[in-house]
Coordinates of C-alpha atoms in Angstrom, one line a residue:
M16 CA 0.1 -0.2 -0.2
T17 CA 1.3 3.3 -0.9
T18 CA 1.7 6.2 1.7
R19 CA -1.0 8.9 1.2
Y20 CA -0.1 12.5 1.3
S21 CA -3.1 15.7 1.3
W22 CA -2.4 18.6 -1.2
R23 CA 1.0 20.2 -1.4
L24 CA 2.3 18.2 1.9
A25 CA 4.4 15.5 0.0
P26 CA 8.0 15.4 0.9
D27 CA 11.0 16.8 -1.2
G28 CA 12.5 13.7 -3.1
L29 CA 9.1 12.7 -4.4
A30 CA 7.5 13.6 -8.1
T31 CA 4.8 13.4 -10.5
R32 CA 5.6 12.1 -13.9
R33 CA 5.2 15.5 -15.3
Q34 CA 7.7 17.0 -12.3
L35 CA 10.1 14.5 -13.4
R36 CA 10.1 14.9 -17.3
A37 CA 11.2 18.5 -16.6
L38 CA 13.5 17.5 -14.9
G39 CA 14.7 15.6 -18.2
L40 CA 14.2 11.8 -16.0
R41 CA 11.6 9.2 -15.9
P42 CA 10.7 6.4 -13.3
G43 CA 12.6 3.8 -14.9
G44 CA 10.7 1.2 -14.0
Q45 CA 10.5 2.1 -10.0
D46 CA 6.9 1.5 -8.3
V47 CA 4.6 4.0 -7.1
V48 CA 6.0 5.3 -4.3
A49 CA 2.9 7.8 -2.9
Q50 CA -0.2 10.0 -4.2
V51 CA -1.1 13.1 -3.3
E52 CA -4.5 13.6 -3.4
R53 CA -6.2 16.9 -3.7
P54 CA -9.6 17.4 -2.6
R55 CA -12.9 18.2 -4.7
R56 CA -15.8 19.6 -3.6
R57 CA -18.6 17.3 -5.5
R58 CA -16.4 14.4 -6.6
G59 CA -13.8 12.2 -5.8
P60 CA -10.5 13.8 -5.0
L61 CA -7.9 13.9 -7.5
V62 CA -4.8 11.7 -7.1
A63 CA -1.5 11.9 -8.6
Y64 CA 1.2 9.5 -8.4
L65 CA 4.6 9.7 -6.7
Y66 CA 8.1 8.3 -7.8
R67 CA 11.0 9.0 -5.8
I68 CA 13.6 11.5 -8.3
D69 CA 16.9 9.3 -6.7
L70 CA 15.7 6.3 -8.7
A71 CA 14.7 8.0 -11.3
Q72 CA 16.1 7.8 -14.8
P73 CA 17.4 10.1 -17.4
V74 CA 15.0 10.5 -20.9
R75 CA 15.7 8.2 -23.7
P76 CA 16.7 10.4 -26.7
M77 CA 14.5 10.2 -29.3
T78 CA 15.8 8.3 -32.2
E79 CA 15.8 10.0 -35.9
R80 CA 12.6 7.5 -37.0
Q81 CA 10.7 8.7 -33.8
A82 CA 11.8 12.4 -34.7
A83 CA 10.6 12.0 -38.5
A84 CA 7.5 9.5 -37.0
L85 CA 6.4 12.9 -34.4
A86 CA 7.0 15.6 -37.2
K87 CA 4.7 13.4 -40.0
A88 CA 2.1 13.0 -37.2
N89 CA 2.4 16.9 -36.2
A90 CA 2.0 17.9 -39.9
A91 CA -0.9 15.8 -40.3
R92 CA -2.9 17.8 -37.8
R93 CA -2.1 21.3 -39.6
W94 CA -3.8 20.3 -42.6
C95 CA -7.8 21.1 -43.1
P96 CA -9.9 18.6 -44.5
T97 CA -12.4 21.3 -46.1
C98 CA -9.9 23.1 -47.5
R99 CA -7.2 20.9 -47.9
R100 CA -4.5 23.3 -47.2
D101 CA -1.7 23.8 -44.5
A102 CA -3.0 25.9 -41.6
G103 CA 0.3 26.7 -40.2
Y104 CA -1.2 26.0 -37.0
V105 CA -2.6 22.5 -35.1
I106 CA -6.0 22.4 -36.2
P107 CA -8.3 22.8 -33.3
A108 CA -10.3 19.5 -32.4
S109 CA -13.1 21.3 -31.5
L110 CA -13.6 22.8 -35.0
G111 CA -12.3 19.7 -37.0
M112 CA -11.2 22.5 -39.6
C113 CA -9.3 25.7 -39.6
V114 CA -10.3 28.9 -38.3
P115 CA -11.2 30.4 -41.7
C116 CA -13.4 27.4 -42.7
A117 CA -15.1 27.2 -39.4
D118 CA -15.9 31.0 -39.8
A119 CA -17.4 30.8 -43.5
P120 CA -20.7 31.4 -43.9
H121 CA -21.3 28.4 -45.7
H122 CA -20.4 26.1 -42.1
A123 CA -22.5 28.3 -39.5
A124 CA -25.8 26.3 -40.1
A125 CA -24.5 22.8 -40.4

């Protein structure tokens, strides 16, 4: 069973995955050491799992093929399916098309 801490009361030397990533680290196969619980009013608490920083390992460098695949995936997120052009930014999932196409009058009625 892991140790539980209240929000902002975890001891030094523990970090979440995001905090480890910001330090250039990864959990490296270690088990969750503790968890932090942040209370919410109408739902159950938010839970964040904590790992020991001293046991964390450096993030593995990305290979050239991984970088190419990531670049290809990000490029695909920039293409508007309506006008079939590169929008120059990642298309918002909420719109499903570039902003000019979403603002066009023929799509406003849809």
